[in-house]
Tab-separated table of C-alpha atoms in Angstrom:
chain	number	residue	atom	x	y	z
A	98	UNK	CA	54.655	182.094	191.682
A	99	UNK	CA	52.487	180.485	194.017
A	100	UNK	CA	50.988	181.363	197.691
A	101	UNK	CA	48.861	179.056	200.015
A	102	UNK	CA	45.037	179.868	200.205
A	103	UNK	CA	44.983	182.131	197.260
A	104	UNK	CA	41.659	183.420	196.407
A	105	UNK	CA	41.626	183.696	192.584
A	106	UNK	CA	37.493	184.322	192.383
A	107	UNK	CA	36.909	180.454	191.060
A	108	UNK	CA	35.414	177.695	193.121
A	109	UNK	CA	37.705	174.953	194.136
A	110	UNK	CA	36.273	172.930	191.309
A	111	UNK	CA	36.740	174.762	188.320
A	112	UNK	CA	40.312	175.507	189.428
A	113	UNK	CA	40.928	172.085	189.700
A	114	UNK	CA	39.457	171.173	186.253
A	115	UNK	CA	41.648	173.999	184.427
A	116	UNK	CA	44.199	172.231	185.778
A	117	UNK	CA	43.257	169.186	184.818
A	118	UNK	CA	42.520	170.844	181.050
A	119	UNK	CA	45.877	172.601	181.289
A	120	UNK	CA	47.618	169.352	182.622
A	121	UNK	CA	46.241	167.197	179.438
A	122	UNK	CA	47.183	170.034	177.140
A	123	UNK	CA	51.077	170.178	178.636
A	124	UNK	CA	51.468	166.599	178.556
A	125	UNK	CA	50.803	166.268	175.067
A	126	UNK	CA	52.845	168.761	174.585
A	127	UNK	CA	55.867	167.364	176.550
A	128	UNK	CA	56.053	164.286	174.291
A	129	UNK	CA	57.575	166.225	171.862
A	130	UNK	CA	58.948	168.884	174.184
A	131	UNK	CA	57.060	171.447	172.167
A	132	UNK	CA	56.672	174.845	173.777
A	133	UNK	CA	52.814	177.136	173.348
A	134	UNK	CA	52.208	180.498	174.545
A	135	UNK	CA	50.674	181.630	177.354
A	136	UNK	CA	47.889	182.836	175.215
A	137	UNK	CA	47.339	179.436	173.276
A	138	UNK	CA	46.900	177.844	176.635
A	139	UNK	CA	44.847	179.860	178.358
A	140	UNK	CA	42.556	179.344	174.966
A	141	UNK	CA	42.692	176.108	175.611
A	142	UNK	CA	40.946	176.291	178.865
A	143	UNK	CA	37.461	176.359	179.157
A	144	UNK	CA	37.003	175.622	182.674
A	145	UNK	CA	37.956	179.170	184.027
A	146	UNK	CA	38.794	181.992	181.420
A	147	UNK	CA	41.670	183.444	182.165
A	148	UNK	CA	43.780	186.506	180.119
A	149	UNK	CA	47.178	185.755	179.406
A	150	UNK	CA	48.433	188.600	181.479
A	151	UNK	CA	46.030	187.846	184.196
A	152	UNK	CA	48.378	187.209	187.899
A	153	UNK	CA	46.274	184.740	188.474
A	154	UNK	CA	47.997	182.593	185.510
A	155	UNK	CA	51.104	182.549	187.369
A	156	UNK	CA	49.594	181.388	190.458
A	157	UNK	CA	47.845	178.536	188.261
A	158	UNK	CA	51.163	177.723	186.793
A	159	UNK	CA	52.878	177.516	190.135
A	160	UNK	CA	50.552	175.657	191.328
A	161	UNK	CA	51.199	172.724	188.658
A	162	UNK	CA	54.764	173.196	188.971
A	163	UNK	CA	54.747	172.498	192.736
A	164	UNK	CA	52.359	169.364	192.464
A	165	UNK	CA	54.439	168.022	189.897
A	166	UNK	CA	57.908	168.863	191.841
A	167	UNK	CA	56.674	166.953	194.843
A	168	UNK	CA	55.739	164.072	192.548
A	169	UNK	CA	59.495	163.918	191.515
A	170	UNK	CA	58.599	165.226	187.504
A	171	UNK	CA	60.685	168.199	185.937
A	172	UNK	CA	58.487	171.377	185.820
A	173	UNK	CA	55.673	170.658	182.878
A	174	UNK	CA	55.517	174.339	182.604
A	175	UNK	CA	58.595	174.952	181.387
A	176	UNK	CA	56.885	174.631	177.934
A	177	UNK	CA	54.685	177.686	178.440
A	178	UNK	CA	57.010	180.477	176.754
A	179	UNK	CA	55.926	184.081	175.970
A	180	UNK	CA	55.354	184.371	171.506
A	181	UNK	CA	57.781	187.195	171.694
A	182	UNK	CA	60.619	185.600	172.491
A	183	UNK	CA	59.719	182.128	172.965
A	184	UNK	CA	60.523	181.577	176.137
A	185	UNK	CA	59.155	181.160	179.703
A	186	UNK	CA	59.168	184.326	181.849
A	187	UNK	CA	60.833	185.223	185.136
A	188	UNK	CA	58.310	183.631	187.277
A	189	UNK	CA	59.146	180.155	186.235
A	190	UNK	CA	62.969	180.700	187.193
A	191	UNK	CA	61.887	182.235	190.581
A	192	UNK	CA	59.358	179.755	191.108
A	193	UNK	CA	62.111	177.043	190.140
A	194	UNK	CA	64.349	178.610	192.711
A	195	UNK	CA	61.848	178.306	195.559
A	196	UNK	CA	61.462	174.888	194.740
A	197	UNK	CA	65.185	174.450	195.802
A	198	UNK	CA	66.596	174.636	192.334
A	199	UNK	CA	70.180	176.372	191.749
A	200	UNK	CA	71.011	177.490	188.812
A	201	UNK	CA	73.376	180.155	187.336
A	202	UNK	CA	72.319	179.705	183.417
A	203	UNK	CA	68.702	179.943	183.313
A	204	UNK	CA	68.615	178.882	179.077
A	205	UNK	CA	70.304	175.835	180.380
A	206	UNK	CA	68.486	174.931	183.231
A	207	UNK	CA	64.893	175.393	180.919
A	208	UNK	CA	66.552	173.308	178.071
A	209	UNK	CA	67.309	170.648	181.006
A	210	UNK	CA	63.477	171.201	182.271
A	211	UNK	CA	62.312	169.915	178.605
A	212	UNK	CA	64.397	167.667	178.308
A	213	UNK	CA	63.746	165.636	180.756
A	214	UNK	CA	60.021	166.540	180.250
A	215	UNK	CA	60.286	164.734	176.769
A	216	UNK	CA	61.842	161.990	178.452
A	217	UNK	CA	59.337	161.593	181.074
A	218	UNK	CA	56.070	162.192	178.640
A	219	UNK	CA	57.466	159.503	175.972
């Protein structure tokens, strides 16, 4: 998900540096193309606390999707997966869809995401 001028109650700064923190924690991550949970990376961040289930996650997530789409990179957060089932949840597909992806086989096109994630992060 994302939306333009979202107020999410953080300044401008620390929204920036979670993404930063969250940014440094996915790329490490994509080098081995190894998913974590929504809850192990909002632990991770200690620049704005955020609850897994918070909405604001998804706008934070969209957010780093988008910047990294327009940079010409697959979508880094393809690696954050819920710990039930150990996969990402339906926001990342419709986010992927606004961002002009089509796709019929949404296990494929996330394999394809981390795939090419490991590729990029090598």
């Amino acid at each position: 998900m994302r939306r333009e001028n979202l107020d999410h109650g953080f300044s401008t700064v620390a929204w920036e540096k979670a993404k930063a923190e969250a940014m440094a924690v996915l790329g490490q991550r994509a080098k081995r193309g190894d998913p974590i949970t929504y809850s192990d990376l909002v632990n991770k961040i200690t620049a704005v606390r955020m609850d897994p289930h918070d909405t604001r996650l998804a706008h934070f997530l969209g957010e780093i999707s988008t910047e990294e789409h327009k940079a010409g990179r697959p979508l880094i957060t393809a690696l954050v997966v819920h710990k039930h089932d150990l996969q990402p949840g339906k926001g990342f597909f419709d986010l992927s869809r606004s961002l002009g992806f089509s796709f019929n086989d949404e296990i494929e096109f996330w394999s394809d995401q981390i795939d090419r994630l490991r590729s990029q992060w090598k």
